[in-house]
CSV table of C-alpha atoms and ligand atoms in Angstrom, one decimal:
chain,number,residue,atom,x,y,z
A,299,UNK,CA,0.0,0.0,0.0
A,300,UNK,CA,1.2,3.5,-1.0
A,301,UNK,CA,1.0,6.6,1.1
A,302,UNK,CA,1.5,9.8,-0.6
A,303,UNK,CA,2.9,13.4,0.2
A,304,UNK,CA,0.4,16.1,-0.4
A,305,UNK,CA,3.0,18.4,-0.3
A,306,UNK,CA,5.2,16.6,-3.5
A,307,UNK,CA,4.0,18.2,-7.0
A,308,UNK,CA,2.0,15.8,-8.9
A,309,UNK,CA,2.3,15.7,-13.2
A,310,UNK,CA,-0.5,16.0,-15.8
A,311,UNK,CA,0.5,15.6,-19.3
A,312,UNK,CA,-1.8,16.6,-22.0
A,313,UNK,CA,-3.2,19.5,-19.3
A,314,UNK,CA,-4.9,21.3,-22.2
A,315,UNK,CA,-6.8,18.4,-22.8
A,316,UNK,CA,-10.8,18.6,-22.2
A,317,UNK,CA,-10.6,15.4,-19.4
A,318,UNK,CA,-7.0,17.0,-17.7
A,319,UNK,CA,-8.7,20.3,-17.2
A,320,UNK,CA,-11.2,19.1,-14.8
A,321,UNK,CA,-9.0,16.9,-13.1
A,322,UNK,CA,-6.4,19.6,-12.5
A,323,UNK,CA,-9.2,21.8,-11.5
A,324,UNK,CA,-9.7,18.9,-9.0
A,325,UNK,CA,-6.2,19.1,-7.9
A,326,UNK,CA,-5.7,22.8,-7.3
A,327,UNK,CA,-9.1,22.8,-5.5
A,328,UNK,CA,-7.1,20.1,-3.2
A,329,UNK,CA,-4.2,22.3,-2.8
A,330,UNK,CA,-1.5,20.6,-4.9
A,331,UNK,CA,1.3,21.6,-6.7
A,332,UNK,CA,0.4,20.6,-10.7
A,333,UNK,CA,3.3,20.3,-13.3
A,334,UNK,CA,1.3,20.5,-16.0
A,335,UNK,CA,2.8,19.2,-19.1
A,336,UNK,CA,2.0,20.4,-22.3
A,337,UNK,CA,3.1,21.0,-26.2
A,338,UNK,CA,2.9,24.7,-25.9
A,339,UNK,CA,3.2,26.7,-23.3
A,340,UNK,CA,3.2,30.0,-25.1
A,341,UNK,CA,0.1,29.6,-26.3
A,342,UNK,CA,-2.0,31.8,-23.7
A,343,UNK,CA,-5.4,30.5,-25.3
A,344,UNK,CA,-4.7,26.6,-24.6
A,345,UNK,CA,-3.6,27.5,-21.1
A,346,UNK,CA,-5.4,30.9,-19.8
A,347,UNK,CA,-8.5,28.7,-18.1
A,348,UNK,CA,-5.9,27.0,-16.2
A,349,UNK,CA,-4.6,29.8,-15.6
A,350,UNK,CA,-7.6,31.3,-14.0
A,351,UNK,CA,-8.7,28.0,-11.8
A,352,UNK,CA,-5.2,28.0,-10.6
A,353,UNK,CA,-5.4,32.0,-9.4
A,354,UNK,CA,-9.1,30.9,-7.2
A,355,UNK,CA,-7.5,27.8,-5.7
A,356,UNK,CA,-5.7,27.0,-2.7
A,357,UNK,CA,-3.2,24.5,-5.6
A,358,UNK,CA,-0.4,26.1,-7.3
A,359,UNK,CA,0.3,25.3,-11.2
A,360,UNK,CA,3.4,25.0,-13.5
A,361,UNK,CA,4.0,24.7,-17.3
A,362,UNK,CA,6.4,22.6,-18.8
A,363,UNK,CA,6.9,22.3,-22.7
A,364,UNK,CA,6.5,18.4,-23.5
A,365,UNK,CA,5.9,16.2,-26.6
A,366,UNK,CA,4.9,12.9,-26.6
A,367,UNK,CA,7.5,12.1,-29.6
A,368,UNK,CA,10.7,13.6,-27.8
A,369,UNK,CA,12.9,11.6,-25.7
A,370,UNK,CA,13.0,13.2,-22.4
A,371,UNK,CA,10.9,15.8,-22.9
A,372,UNK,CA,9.1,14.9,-19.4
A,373,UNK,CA,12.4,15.0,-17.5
A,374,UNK,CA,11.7,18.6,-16.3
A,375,UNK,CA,7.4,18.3,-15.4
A,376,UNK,CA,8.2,15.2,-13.7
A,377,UNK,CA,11.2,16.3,-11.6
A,378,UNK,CA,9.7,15.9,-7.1
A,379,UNK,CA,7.0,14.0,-8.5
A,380,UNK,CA,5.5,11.0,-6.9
A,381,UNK,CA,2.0,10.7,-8.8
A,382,UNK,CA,2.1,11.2,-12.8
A,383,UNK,CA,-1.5,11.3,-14.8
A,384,UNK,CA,-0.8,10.3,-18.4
A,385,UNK,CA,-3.5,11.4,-20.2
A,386,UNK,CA,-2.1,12.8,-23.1
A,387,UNK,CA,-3.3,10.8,-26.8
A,388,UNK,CA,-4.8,12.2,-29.4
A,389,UNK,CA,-8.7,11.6,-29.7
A,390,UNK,CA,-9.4,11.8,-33.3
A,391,UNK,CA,-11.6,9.5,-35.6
A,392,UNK,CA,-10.4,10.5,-38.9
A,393,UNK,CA,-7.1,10.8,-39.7
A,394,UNK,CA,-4.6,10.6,-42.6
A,395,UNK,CA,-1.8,8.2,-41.4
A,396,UNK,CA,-3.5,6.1,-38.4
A,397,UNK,CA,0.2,4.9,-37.6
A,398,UNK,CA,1.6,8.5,-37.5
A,399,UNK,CA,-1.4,9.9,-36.0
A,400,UNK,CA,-3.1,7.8,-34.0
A,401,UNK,CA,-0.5,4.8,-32.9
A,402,UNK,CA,2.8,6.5,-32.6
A,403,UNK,CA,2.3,9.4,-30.3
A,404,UNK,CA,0.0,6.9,-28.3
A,405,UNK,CA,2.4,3.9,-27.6
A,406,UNK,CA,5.8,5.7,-28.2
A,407,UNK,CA,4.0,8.6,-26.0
A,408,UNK,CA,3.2,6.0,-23.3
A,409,UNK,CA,6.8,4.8,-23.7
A,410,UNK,CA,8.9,7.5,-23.5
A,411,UNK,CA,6.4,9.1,-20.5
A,412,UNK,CA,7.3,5.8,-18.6
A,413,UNK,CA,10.9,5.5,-19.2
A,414,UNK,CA,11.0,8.7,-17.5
A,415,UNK,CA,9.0,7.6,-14.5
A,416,UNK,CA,11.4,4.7,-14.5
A,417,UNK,CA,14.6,7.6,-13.9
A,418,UNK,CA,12.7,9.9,-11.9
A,419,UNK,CA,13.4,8.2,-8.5
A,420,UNK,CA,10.1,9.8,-6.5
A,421,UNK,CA,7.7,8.6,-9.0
A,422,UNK,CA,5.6,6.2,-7.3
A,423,UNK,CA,2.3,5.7,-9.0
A,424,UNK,CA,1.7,6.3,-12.7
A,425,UNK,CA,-2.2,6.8,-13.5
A,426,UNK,CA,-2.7,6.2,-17.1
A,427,UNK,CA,-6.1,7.0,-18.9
A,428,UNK,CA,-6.9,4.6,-21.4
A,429,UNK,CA,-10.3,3.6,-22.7
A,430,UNK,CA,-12.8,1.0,-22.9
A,431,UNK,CA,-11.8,1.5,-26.5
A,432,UNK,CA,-8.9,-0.8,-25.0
A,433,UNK,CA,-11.8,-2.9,-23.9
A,434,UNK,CA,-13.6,-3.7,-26.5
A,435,UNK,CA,-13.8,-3.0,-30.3
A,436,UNK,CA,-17.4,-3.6,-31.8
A,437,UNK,CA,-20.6,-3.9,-29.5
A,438,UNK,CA,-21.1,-7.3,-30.8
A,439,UNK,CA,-18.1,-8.4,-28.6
A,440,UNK,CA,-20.2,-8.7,-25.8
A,441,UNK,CA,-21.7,-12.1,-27.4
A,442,UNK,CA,-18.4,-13.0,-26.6
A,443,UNK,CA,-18.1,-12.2,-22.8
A,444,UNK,CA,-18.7,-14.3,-20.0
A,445,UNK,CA,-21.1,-12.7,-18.1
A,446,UNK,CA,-22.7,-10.7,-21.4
A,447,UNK,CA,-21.6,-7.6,-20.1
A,448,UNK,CA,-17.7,-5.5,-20.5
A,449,UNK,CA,-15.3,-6.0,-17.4
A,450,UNK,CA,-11.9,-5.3,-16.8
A,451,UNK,CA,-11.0,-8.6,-17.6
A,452,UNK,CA,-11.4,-7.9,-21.3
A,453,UNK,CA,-9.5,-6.9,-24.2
A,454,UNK,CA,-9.9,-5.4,-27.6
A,455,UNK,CA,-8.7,-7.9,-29.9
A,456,UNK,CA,-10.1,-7.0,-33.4
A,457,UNK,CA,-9.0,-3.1,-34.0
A,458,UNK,CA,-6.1,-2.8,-36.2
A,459,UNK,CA,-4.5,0.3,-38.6
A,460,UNK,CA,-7.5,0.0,-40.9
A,461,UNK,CA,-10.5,-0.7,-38.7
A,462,UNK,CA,-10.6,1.1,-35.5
A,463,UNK,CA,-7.5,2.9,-35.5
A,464,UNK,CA,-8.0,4.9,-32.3
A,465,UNK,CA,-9.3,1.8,-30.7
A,466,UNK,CA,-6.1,0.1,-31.6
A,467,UNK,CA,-3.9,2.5,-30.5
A,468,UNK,CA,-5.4,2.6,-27.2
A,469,UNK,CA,-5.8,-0.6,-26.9
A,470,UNK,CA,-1.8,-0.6,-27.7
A,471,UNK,CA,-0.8,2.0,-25.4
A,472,UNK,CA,-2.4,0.1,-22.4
A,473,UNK,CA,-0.6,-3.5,-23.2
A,474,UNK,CA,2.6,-1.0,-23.7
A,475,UNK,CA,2.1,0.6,-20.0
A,476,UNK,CA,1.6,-2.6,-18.6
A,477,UNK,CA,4.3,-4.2,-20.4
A,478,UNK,CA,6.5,-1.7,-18.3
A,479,UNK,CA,5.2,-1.7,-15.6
A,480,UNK,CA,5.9,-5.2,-14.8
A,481,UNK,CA,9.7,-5.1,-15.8
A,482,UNK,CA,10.1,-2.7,-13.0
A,483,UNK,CA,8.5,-2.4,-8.8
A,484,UNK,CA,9.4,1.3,-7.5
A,485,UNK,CA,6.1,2.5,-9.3
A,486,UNK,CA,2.4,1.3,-9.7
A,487,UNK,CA,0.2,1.8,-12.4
A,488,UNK,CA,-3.1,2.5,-12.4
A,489,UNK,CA,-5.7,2.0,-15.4
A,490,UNK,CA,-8.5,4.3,-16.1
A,491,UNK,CA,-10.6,3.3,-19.3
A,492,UNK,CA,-13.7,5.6,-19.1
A,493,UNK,CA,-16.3,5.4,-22.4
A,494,UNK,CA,-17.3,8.0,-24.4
A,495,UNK,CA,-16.5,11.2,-21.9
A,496,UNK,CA,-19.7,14.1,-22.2
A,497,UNK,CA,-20.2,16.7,-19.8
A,498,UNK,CA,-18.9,20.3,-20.4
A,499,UNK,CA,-15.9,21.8,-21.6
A,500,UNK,CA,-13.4,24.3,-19.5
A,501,UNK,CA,-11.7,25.6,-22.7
A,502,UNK,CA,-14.3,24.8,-25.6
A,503,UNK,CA,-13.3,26.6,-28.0
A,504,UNK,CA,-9.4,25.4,-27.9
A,505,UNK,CA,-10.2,21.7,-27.5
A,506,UNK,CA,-9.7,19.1,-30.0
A,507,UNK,CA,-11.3,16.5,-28.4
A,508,UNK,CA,-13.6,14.2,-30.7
A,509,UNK,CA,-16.3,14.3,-27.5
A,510,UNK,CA,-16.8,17.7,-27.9
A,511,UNK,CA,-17.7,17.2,-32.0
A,512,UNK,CA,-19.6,13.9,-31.9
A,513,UNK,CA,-21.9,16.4,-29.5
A,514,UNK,CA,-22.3,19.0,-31.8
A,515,UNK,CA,-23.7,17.0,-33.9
A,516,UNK,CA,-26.5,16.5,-32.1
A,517,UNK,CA,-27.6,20.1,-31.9
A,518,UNK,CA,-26.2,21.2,-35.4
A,519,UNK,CA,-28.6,19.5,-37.5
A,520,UNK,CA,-26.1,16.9,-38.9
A,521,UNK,CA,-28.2,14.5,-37.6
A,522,UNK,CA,-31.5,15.5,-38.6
A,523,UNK,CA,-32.6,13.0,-40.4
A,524,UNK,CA,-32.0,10.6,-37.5
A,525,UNK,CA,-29.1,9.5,-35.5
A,526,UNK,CA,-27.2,6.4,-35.6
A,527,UNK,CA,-28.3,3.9,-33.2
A,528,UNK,CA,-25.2,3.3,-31.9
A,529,UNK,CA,-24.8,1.0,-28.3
A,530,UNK,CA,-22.0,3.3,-26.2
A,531,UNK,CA,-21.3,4.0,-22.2
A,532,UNK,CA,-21.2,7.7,-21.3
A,533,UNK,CA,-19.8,9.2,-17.9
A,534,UNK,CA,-19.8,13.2,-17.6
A,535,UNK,CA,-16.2,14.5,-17.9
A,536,UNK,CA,-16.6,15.8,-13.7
A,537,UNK,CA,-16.6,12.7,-12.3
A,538,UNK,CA,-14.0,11.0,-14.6
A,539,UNK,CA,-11.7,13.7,-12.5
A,540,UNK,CA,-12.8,12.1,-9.5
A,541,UNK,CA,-11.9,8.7,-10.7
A,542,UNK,CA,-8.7,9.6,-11.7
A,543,UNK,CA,-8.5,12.0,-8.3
A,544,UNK,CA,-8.9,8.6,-6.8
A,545,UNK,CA,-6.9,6.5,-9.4
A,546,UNK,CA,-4.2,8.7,-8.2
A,547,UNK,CA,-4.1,9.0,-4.3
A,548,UNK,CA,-6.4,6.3,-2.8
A,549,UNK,CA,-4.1,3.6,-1.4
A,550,UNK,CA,-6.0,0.4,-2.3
A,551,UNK,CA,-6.2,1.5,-6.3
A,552,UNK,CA,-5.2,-0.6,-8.4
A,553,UNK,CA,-5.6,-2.2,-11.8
A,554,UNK,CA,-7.8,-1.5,-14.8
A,555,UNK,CA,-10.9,0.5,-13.7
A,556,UNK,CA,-13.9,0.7,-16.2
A,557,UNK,CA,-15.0,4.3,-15.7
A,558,UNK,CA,-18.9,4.8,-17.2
A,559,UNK,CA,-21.8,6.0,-15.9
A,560,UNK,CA,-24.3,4.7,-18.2
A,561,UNK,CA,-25.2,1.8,-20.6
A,562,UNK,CA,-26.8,3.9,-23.1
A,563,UNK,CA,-26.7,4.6,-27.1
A,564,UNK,CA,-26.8,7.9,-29.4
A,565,UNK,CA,-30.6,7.2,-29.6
A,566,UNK,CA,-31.3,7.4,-25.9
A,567,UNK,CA,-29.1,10.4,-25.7
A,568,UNK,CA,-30.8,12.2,-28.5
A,569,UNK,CA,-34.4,10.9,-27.5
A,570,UNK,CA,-33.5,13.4,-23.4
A,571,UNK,CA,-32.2,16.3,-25.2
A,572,UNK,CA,-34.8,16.0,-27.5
A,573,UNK,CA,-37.5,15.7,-24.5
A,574,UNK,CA,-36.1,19.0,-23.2
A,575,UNK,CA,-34.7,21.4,-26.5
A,576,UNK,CA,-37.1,20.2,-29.3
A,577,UNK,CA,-39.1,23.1,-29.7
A,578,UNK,CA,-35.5,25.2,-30.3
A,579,UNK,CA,-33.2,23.3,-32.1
A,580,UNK,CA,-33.1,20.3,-34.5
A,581,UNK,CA,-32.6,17.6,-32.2
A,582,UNK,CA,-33.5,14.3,-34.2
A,583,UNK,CA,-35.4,11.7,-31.9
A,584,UNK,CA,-36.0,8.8,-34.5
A,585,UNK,CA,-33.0,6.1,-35.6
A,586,UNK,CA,-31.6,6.4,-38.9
A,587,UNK,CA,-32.6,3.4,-40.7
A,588,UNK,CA,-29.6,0.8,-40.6
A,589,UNK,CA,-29.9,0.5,-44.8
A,590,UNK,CA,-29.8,4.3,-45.2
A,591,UNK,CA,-27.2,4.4,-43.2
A,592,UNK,CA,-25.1,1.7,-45.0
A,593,UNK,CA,-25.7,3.8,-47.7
A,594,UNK,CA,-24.8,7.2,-46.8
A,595,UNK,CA,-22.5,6.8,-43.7
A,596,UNK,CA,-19.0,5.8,-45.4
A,597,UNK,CA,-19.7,8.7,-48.0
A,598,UNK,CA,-20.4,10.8,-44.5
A,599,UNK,CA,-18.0,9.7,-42.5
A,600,UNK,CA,-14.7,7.6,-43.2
A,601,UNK,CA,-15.5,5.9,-39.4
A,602,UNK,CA,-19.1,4.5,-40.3
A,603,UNK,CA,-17.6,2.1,-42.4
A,604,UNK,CA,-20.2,-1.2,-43.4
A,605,UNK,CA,-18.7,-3.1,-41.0
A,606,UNK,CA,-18.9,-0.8,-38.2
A,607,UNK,CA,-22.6,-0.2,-38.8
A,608,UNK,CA,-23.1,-3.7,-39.1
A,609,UNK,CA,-21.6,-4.5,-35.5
A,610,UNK,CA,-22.6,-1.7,-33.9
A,611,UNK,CA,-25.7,0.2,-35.0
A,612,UNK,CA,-28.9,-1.3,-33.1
A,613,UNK,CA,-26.7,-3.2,-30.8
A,614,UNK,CA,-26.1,-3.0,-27.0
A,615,UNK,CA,-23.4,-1.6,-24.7
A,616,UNK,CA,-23.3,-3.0,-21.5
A,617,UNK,CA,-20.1,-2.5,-19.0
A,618,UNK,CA,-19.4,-2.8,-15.3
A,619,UNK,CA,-18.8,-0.1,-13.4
A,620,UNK,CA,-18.8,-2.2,-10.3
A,621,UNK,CA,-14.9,-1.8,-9.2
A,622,UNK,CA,-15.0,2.0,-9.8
A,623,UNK,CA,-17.8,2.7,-7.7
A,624,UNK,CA,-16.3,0.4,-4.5
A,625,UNK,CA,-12.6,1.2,-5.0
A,626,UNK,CA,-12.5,4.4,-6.4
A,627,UNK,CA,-15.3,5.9,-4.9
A,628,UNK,CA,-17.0,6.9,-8.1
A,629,UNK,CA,-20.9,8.5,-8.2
A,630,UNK,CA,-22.2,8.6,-11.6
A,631,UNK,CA,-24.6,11.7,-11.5
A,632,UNK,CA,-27.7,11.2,-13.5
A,633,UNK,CA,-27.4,11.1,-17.8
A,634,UNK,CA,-29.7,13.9,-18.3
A,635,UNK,CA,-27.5,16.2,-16.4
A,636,UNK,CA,-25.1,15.4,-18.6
A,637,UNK,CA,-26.7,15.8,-21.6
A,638,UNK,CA,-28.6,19.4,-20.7
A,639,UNK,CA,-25.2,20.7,-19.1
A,640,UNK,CA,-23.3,19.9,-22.3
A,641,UNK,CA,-26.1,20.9,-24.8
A,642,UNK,CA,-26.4,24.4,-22.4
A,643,UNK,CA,-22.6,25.2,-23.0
A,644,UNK,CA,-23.6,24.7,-26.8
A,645,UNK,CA,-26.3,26.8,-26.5
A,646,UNK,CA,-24.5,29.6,-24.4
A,647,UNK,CA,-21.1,29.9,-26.5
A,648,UNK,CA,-23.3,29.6,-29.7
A,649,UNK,CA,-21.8,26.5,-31.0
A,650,UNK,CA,-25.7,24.8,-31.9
B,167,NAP,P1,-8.2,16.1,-25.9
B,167,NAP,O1,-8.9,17.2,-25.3
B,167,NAP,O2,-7.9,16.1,-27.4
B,167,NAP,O3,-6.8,15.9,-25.1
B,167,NAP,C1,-5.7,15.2,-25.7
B,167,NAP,C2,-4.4,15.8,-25.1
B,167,NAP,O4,-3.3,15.1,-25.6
B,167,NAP,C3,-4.3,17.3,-25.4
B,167,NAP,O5,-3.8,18.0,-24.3
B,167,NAP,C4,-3.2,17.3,-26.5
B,167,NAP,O6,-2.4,18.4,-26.6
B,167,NAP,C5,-2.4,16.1,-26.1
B,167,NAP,N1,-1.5,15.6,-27.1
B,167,NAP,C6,-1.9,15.0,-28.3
B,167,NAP,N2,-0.8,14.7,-29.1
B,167,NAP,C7,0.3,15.1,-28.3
B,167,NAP,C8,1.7,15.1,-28.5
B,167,NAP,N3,2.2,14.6,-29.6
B,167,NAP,N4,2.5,15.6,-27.5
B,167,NAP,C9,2.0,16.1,-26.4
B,167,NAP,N5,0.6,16.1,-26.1
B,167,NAP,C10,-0.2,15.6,-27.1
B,167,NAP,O7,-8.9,14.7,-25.6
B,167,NAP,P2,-9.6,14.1,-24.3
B,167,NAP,O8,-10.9,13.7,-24.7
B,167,NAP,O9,-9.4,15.0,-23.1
B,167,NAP,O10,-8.7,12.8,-24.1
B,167,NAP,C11,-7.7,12.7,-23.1
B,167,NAP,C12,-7.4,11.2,-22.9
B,167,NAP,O11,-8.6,10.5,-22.6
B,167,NAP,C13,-6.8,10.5,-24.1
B,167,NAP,O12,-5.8,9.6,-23.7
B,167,NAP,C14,-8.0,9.8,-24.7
B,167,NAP,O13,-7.6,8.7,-25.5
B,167,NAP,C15,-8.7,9.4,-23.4
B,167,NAP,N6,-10.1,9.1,-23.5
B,167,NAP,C16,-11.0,10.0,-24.0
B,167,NAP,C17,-12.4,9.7,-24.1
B,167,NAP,C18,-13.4,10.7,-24.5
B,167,NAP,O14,-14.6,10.3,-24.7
B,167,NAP,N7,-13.1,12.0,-24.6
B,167,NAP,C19,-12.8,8.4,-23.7
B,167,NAP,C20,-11.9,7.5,-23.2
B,167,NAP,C21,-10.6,7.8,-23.2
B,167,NAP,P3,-2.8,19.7,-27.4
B,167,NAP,O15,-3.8,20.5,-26.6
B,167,NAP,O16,-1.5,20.4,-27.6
B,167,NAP,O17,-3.4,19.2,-28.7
C-alpha cells in the first residue's frame, strides 16, 4: 500500500486536454502543486482557463513544454513527483496516417512518458487513462463475454490500422504501460478506461477532443434526419476527474478500472435532449434506418464504415462499473444532467 505526500507536486500531461482540465481543476481545488505538461506553453489561449482556476485555488500550477514524440521531454514536469496522470493521446476518428497519428504518439507517447518515470526516483504511482476503446472494439463483442456484459478482464482484440484505428492504439498504449510496468517495482500503475466522456468543456473553444464534435452534432442538425443507433457508455467528464482523483491517491487503487456512468446509445441520448430542446433546435429523436445508413455513412463519414454499422448500430453496450464505484469511490450523477449541461454550453457559446 502506498501513502502519498500532499505536499510533493504531482504531473499532468496533456493539461490542455478537455478530461485533464477538470482533473487539474480537482487538484488545485485540493491544494497541490500541478506540473502541467503540455506542447505549448506560449500559447495563452490553450492554457489561460488554467490559468484562472489556478489564481481561485488553494493549488499552485506549472507549465512545462512536453511532446509525446521527444525523448525526455518529461524529465523537467516530472522532476519531485511521486504521482504522474498520463492522459495525453490524441482523440481523433479521422485521420490521414493512423500509424503516425493515432499509434505512434499513443504507444511511443506511453513509452517514453514511462521511461522517465522509470529515472525519476520519486515517482511512485503512474495513472494512465486509457479507454474501454482498449476494452472492446465492436458492440457485438459482448456475445463474446462471459457474463454478457464489458469488465476489466477484457481486451480489444479485433482493432487494427485500418479498422478502428483509435481503438487500436489505445488498446496498444495500455498493453505497452503494462508491459513496463511489470519489468520494474518502484512505481504502480493505475488504469482508467472511461467510455465515451460528455459533460462540459473548460476551454471549448481550444479543445480538440472528438467528444466535444460527436456532441455537436446533435444540436447542429447533422443528424436531422435521424441518429445512428449506436450501443456506447457515457460518464460526464466531472466525475472522470474524481476517478482519476482517486486512481491517483487512494491507497488500495489498483488495476484496470472501467469508468462509465451509463449503458446507453446515441438514440437514448438524442431521445432526453430532445425531450427538453425540441421546440429550439433540431434535435432528431427517430433512428436512422440501418440501410440508409449503410448507404450514406462511409460517404459521410470515413469511421461509419459497413462493418462498423453492421456491429454496432442497433446493438447493445453493456459494461461494469462495479470496481470504480467500490474502490475508487466513483458516483455517476444522473445522464440527463449530462446531456442538458453539455447541450447548455452549446447553446451559451453559440456552438448549436
Ligand atoms: P483532448 O482534449 O484532445 O486531449 C488530448 C491531449 O493530448 C491534449 O492535451 C493534446 O495536446 C495532447 N496531445 C496530443 N498529441 C500530443 C503530442 N504529440 N504531444 C503532447 N501532447 C499531445 O482529448 P480528451 O478527450 O481530453 O482525451 C484525453 C485522454 O482520454 C486521451 O488519452 C483519450 O484517449 C482518453 N479518452 C477520452 C475519451 C473521451 O470520450 N473523450 C474516452 C476514453 C478515453 P494539445 O492540446 O497540444 O493538442
Amino acid at each position: 500500500m502506498t501513502i502519498l505526500d500532499k505536499t510533493k507536486p504531482v504531473l499532468v500531461t496533456g493539461a490542455t486536454g478537455y478530461i485533464a482540465g477538470w482533473l487539474v481543476k480537482k487538484l488545485l481545488e485540493e491544494g497541490y502543486t500541478v506540473h502541467a505538461a503540455i506542447r505549448n506553453p506560449s500559447k495563452k489561449e490553450k492554457i489561460a482557463h488554467l490559468e484562472q482556476i489556478a489564481k481561485k485555488e488553494k493549488g499552485e500550477i506549472k507549465f512545462f513544454q512536453s511532446d509525446l514524440m521527444k525523448n525526455g521531454s518529461y524529465a523537467k514536469a516530472m522532476e519531485g513527483c511521486e504521482v504522474v496522470f498520463h492522459t495525453a493521446s490524441p482523440f481523433k476518428l479521422e485521420v490521414k496516417d493512423p500509424q503516425k497519428d493515432l499509434v505512434d504518439p499513443a504507444v511511443m507517447g506511453t513509452k517514453n512518458v514511462l521511461e522517465q518515470a522509470n529515472k525519476t526516483e520519486s515517482v511512485k504511482r503512474v495513472v494512465v487513462t486509457s479507454s474501454c476503446a482498449a476494452i472492446y472494439c465492436d458492440c457485438t463483442d459482448l456475445e463474446n463475454t462471459k457474463e454478457g456484459v464489458f469488465t476489466e478482464n477484457d481486451w480489444n482484440t479485433t482493432a487494427s490500422l485500418r479498422y478502428q484505428p483509435y481503438s487500436y492504439s489505445k488498446t496498444l498504449a495500455e498493453k505497452e504501460a503494462w508491459k513496463m510496468s511489470q519489468q520494474q517495482s518502484r512505481w504502480e500503475l493505475v488504469v482508467v478506461n472511461p467510455s465515451m466522456v460528455l459533460g462540459p468543456a473548460l476551454n471549448i473553444h481550444e479543445t480538440t477532443s472528438e467528444s466535444i464534435s460527436l456532441f455537436k452534432q446533435m444540436g447542429d442538425g447533422t443528424l436531422k434526419a435521424g441518429v445512428p443507433n449506436l450501443g456506447m457508455g457515457v460518464v460526464d467528464v466531472r466525475d472522470l476527474a474524481e476517478v482519476h482523483f482517486n486512481a491517483g491517491f487512494n491507497p488500495e487503487a489498483g488495476g484496470r478500472n472501467i469508468a462509465s456512468g451509463h449503458n446507453s446509445s446515441m438514440l437514448e441520448m438524442a431521445q432526453i435532449l430532445h425531450e427538453v430542446y425540441a421546440d429550439e433546435y433540431k434535435i432528431p429523436n427517430k433512428p436512422m434506418p440501418k440501410w440508409l445508413l449503410m448507404l450514406v455513412g462511409p460517404m459521410v463519414n470515413k469511421t461509419l464504415t459497413k462493418q462498423y454499422i453492421r456491429n454496432n448500430v442497433n446493438k447493445v453496450w453493456k459494461a461494469d462499473n462495479g470496481k470504480s464505484v467500490r474502490v475508487l469511490g466513483a458516483k455517476y450523477r444522473p445522464l440527463k444532467d449530462t446531456l442538458v449541461d453539455s447541450f447548455r454550453q452549446m447553446i451559451d457559446e453559440k456552438l448549436v
